[in-house]
Tab-separated table of C-alpha atoms in Angstrom:
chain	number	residue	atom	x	y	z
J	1	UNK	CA	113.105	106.761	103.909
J	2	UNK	CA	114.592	106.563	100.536
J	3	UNK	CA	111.999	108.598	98.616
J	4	UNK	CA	110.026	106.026	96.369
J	5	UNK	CA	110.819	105.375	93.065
J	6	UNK	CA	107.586	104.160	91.838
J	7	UNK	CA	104.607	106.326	91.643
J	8	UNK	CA	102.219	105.988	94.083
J	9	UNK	CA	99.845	103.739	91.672
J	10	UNK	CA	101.776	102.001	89.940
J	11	UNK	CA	105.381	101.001	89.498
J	12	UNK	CA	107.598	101.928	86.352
J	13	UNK	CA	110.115	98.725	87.370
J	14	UNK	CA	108.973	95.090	86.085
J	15	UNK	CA	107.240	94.277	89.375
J	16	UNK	CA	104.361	91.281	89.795
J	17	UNK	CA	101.083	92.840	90.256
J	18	UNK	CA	98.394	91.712	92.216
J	19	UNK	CA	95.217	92.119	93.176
J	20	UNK	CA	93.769	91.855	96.941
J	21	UNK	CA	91.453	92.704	99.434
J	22	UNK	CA	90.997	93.762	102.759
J	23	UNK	CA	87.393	93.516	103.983
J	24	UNK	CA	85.557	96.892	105.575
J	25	UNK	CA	89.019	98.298	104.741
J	26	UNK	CA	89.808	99.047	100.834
J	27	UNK	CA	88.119	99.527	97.520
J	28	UNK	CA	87.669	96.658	95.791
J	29	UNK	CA	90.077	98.001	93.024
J	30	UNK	CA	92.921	97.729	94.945
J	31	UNK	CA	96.121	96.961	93.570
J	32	UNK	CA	99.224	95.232	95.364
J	33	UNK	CA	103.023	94.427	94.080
J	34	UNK	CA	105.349	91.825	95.001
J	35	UNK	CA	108.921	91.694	93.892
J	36	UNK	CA	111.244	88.202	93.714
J	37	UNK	CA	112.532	85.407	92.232
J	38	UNK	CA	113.250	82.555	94.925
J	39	UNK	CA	113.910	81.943	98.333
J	40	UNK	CA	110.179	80.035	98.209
J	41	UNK	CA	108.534	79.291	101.804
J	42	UNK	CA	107.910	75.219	101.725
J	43	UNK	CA	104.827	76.429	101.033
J	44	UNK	CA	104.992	77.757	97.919
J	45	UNK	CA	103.100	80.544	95.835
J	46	UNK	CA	103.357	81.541	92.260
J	47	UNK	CA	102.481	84.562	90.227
J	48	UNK	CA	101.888	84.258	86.315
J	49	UNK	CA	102.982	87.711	84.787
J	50	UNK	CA	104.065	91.491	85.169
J	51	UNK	CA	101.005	92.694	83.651
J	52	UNK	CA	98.609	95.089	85.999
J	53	UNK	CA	95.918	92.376	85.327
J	54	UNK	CA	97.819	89.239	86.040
J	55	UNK	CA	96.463	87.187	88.843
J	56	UNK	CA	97.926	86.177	91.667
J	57	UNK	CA	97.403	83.887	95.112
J	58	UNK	CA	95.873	85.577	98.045
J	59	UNK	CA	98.333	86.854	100.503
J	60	UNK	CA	98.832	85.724	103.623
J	61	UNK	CA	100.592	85.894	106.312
J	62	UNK	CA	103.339	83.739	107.737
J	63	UNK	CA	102.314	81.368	109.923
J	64	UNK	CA	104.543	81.912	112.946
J	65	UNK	CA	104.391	81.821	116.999
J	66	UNK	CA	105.619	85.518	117.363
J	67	UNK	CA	106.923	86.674	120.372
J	68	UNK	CA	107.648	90.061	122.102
J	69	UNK	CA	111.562	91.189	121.613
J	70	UNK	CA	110.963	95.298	122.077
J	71	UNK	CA	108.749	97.701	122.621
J	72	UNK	CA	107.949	100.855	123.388
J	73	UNK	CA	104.765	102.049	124.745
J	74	UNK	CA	105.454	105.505	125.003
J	75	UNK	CA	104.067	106.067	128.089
J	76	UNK	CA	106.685	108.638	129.539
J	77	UNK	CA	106.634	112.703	129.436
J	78	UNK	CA	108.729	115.034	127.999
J	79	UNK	CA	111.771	113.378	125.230
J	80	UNK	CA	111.596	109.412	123.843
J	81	UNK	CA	113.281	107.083	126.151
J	82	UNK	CA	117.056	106.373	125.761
J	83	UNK	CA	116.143	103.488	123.069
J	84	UNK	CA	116.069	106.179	120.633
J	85	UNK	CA	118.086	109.036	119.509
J	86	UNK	CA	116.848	112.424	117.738
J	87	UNK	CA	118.303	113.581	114.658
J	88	UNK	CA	119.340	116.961	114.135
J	89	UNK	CA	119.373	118.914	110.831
J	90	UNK	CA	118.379	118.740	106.954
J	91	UNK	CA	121.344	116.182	106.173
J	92	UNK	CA	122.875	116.221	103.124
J	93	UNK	CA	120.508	117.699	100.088
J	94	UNK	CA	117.721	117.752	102.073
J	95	UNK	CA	118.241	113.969	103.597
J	96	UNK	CA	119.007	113.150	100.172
J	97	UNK	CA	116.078	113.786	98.460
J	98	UNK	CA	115.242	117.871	99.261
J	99	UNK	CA	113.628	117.552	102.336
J	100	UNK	CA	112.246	121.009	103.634
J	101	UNK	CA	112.532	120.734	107.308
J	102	UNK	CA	114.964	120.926	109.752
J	103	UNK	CA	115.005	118.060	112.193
J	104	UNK	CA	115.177	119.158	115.982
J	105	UNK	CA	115.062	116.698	118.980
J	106	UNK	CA	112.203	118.619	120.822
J	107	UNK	CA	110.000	118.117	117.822
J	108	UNK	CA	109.475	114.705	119.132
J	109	UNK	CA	108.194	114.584	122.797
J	110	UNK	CA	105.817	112.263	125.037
J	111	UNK	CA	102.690	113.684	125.515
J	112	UNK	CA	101.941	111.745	129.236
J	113	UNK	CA	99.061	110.229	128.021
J	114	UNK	CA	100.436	107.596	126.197
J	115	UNK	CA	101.162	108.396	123.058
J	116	UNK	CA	104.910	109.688	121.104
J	117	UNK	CA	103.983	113.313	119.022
J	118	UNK	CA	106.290	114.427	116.046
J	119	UNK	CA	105.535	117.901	115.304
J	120	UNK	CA	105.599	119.742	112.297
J	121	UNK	CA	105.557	123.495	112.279
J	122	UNK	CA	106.000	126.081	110.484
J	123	UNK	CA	109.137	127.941	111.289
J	124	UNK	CA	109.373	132.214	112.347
J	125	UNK	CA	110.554	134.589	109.517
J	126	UNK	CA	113.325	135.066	112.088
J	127	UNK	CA	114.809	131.535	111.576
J	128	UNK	CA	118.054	131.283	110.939
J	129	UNK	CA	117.438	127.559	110.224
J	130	UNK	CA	119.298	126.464	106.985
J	131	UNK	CA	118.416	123.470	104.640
J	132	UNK	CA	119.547	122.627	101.248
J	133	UNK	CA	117.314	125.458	99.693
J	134	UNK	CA	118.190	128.541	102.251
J	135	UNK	CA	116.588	128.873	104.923
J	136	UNK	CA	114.256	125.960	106.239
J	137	UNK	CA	110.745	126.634	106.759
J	138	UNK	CA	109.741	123.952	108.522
J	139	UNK	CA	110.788	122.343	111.782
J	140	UNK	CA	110.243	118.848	111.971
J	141	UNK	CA	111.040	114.916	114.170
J	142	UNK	CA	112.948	111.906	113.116
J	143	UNK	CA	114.225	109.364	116.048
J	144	UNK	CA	115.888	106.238	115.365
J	145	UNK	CA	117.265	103.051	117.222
J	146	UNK	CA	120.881	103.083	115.553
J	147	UNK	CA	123.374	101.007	117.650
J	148	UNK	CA	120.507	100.550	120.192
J	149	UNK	CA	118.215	98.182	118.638
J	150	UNK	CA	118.740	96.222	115.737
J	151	UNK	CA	116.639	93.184	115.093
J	152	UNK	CA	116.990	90.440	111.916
J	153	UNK	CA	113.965	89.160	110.892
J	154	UNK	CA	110.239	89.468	113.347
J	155	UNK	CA	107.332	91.095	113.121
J	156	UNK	CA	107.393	95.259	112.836
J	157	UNK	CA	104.648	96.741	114.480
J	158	UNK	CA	103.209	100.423	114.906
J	159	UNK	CA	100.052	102.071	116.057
J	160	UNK	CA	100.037	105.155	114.716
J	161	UNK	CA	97.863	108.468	113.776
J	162	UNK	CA	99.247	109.690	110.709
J	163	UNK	CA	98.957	113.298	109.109
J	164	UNK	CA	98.160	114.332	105.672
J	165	UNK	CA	97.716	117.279	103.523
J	166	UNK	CA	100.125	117.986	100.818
J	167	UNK	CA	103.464	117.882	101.430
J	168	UNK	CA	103.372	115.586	104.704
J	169	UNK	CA	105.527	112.293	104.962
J	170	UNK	CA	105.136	110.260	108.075
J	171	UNK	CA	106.266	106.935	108.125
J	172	UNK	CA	107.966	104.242	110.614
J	173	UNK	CA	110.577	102.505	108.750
J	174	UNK	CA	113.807	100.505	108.817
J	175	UNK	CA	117.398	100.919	107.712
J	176	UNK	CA	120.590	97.721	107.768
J	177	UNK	CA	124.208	99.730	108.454
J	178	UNK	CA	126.828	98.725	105.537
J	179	UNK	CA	126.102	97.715	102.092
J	180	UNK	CA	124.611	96.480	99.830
J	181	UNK	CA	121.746	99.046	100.605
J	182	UNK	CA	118.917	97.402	102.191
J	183	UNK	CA	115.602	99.647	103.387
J	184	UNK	CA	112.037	98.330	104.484
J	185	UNK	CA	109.097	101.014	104.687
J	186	UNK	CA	106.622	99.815	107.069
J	187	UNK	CA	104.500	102.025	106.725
J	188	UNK	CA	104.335	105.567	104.773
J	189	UNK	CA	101.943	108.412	103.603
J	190	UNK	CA	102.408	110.527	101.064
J	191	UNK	CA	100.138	113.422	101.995
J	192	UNK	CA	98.729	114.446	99.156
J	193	UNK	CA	96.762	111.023	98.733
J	194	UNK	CA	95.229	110.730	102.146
J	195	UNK	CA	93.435	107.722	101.523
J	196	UNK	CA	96.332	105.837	100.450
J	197	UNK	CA	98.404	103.094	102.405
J	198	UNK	CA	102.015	102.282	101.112
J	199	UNK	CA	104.538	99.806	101.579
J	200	UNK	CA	108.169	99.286	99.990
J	201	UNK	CA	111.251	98.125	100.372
J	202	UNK	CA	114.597	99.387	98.728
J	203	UNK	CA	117.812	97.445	97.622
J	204	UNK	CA	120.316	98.416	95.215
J	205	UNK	CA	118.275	98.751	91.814
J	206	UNK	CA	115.484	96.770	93.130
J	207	UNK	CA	112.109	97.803	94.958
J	208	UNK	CA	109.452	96.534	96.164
J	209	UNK	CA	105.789	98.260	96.395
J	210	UNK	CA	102.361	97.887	97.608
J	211	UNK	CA	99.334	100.081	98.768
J	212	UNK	CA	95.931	99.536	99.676
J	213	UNK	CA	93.229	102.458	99.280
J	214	UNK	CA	91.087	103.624	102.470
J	215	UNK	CA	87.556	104.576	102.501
J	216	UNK	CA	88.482	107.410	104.319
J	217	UNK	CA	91.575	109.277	105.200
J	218	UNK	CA	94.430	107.635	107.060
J	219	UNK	CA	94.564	110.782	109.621
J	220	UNK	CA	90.599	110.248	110.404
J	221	UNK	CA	91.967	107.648	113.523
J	222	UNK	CA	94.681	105.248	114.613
J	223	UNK	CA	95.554	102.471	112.439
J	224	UNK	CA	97.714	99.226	113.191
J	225	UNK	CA	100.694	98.926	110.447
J	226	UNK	CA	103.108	96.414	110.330
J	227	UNK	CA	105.741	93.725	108.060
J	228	UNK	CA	106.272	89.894	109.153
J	229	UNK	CA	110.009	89.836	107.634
J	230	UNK	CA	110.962	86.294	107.425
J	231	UNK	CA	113.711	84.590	105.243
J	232	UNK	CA	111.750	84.018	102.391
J	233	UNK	CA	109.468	86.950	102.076
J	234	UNK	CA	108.293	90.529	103.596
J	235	UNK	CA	104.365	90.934	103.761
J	236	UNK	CA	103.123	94.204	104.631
J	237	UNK	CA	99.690	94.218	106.642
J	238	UNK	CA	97.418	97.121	107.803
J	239	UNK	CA	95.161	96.207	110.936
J	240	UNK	CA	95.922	92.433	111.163
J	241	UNK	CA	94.976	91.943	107.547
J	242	UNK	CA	97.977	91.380	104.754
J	243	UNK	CA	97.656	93.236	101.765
J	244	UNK	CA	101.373	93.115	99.578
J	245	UNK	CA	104.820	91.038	99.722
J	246	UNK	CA	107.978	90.951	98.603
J	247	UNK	CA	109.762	87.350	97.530
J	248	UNK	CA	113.260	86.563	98.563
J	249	UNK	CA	115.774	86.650	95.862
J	250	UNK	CA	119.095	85.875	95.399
J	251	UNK	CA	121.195	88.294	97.102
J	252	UNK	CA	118.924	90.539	98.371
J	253	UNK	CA	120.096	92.508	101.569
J	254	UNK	CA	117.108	91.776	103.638
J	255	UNK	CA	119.408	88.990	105.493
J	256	UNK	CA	120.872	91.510	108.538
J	257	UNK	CA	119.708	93.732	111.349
J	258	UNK	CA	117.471	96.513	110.665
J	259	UNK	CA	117.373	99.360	113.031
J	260	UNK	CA	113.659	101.429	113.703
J	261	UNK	CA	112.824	105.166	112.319
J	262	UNK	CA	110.288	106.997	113.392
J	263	UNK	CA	109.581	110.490	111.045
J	264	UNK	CA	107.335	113.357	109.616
J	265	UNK	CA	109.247	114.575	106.564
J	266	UNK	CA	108.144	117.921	104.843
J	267	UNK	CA	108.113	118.378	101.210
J	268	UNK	CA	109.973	116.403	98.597
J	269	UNK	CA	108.550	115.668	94.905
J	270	UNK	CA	107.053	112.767	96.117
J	271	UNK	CA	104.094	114.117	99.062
J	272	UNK	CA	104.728	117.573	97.297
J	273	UNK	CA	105.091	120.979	98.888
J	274	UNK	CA	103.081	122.192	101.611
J	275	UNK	CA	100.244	124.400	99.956
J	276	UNK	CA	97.479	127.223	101.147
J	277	UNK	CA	95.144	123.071	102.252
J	278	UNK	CA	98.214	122.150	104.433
J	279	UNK	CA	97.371	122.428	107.976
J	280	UNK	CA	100.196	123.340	110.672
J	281	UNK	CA	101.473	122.043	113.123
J	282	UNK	CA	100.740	118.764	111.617
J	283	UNK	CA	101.121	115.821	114.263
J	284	UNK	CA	102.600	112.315	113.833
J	285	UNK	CA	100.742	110.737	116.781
J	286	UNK	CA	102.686	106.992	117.941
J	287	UNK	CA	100.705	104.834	120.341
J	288	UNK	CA	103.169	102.176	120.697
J	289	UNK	CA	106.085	100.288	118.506
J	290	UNK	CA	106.693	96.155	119.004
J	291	UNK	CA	108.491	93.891	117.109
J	292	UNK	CA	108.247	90.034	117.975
J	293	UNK	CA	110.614	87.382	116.764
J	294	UNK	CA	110.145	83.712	115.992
């Protein structure tokens, strides 16, 4: 979860900007991005400018016969199934961008009722928990599917309840092994704009962005979030309903395997630190993950 380098309005790169709509769902002022220069679907779309008022096509999604390759239900007890493994630790500078907790496996549990809980909580003035900054006040979850599952191309699929409140970073995301650098955010929060959806996806000096605004915050109930990831494009959708996408290019890395992350990050410039609002624990609560292929 590279942390984003566009703010979380607008983006400072020469992105196309767009403007949709998702009924009963976001303000009518919302704005969406999409990033590329080629790889067209046969059916093709076209965007006239970079400027935030340019217009654009209505987004939709790719019309494919999707079906099941993984999942994960999540209806065990106790730690994730063996699909995934925990990380431990604050990584290097704070998982490279000053992260203020300190990952532990049995901050990410089955509840027995369905549903996958990553925990955020303050940590005791006793801790001898370290992090880039001395020592780490926050414990924290982040599982992943590394050399487990990896999946090219599909749809990405969570149902998730997602915390907010300054400083809190949930998202499910994915990550390709090797370079060229290649990251696709399916879903994150930045908790210090609750009512705010975001997409992206990261390649060397090249990302992509979109975000759709909520009539009420994201952490008021479960929401379905999700990419279809197909040679020619990445469209991220909330609830069924597409809302940004991302063009192929030439040489983008968005052409291997992606593995699955699941985390609640604490602090960072971009979510901000926890303050005196920020409620803890803070809970990440998963219902399920699928992914689908063509």
């Amino acid at each position: 979860m590279t942390a984003p380098s566009v703010s979380p309005l607008r983006s400072r790169r020469r992105i196309w900007i767009a403007a949709g709509s998702v009924s009963g769902i976001i303000a009518a002022t919302t704005m969406v991005a999409a990033v590329g220069l080629g790889g067209q679907e046969p059916r093709k779309t076209r965007n006239t400018g970079i400027s935030g008022k340019a217009a654009a096509p209505r987004i939709t999604l790719p019309k494919v016969d999707w079906k099941l390759s993984w999942r994960d239900e999540f209806n065990g007890r106790g730690k994730p199934s063996a699909a995934w493994t925990a990380l431990t630790g604050n990584g290097v500078r704070g998982w490279g961008h000053q992260a203020r907790q300190y990952y532990v496996p049995e901050a990410s549990r089955q509840n027995g009722r369905g549903q996958l809980v990553i925990a955020a909580r303050k940590t005791p003035a006793s801790s001898k928990l370290k992090c880039w900054n001395g020592r780490c006040g926050y414990t924290s979850g982040r599982i992943q599917t590394i050399g487990k599952f990896e999946q090219r191309y599909g749809r990405f699929a969570v149902r998730a309840k997602l915390p907010t409140g300054s400083g809190m970073w949930p998202a499910f995301w994915m990550q390709k092994r090797g370079k060229p650098y290649g990251e696709i955010d399916v879903v994150e929060i930045s908790g210090k704009y609750p009512k705010l959806v975001q997409g992206f996806a990261h390649a060397n000096r090249r990302v992509g962005a979109g975000h759709l605004k909520l009539r009420k915050p994201v952490s008021a109930e479960y929401h379905t979030y999700g990419v279809d990831w197909t040679p020619w494009r990445i469209v991220w959708w909330m609830d069924g309903k597409p809302y940004a996408q991302m063009k192929a290019y030439k040489g983008w890395p968005f052409d291997k395997p992606f593995y699955l992350i699941l985390n609640l990050q604490v602090g960072n410039n971009w979510p901000g630190k926890p303050d005196r609002t920020t409620r803890f624990p803070a809970y990440m609560s998963v219902d399920w993950v699928r992914v689908y292929r063509a």
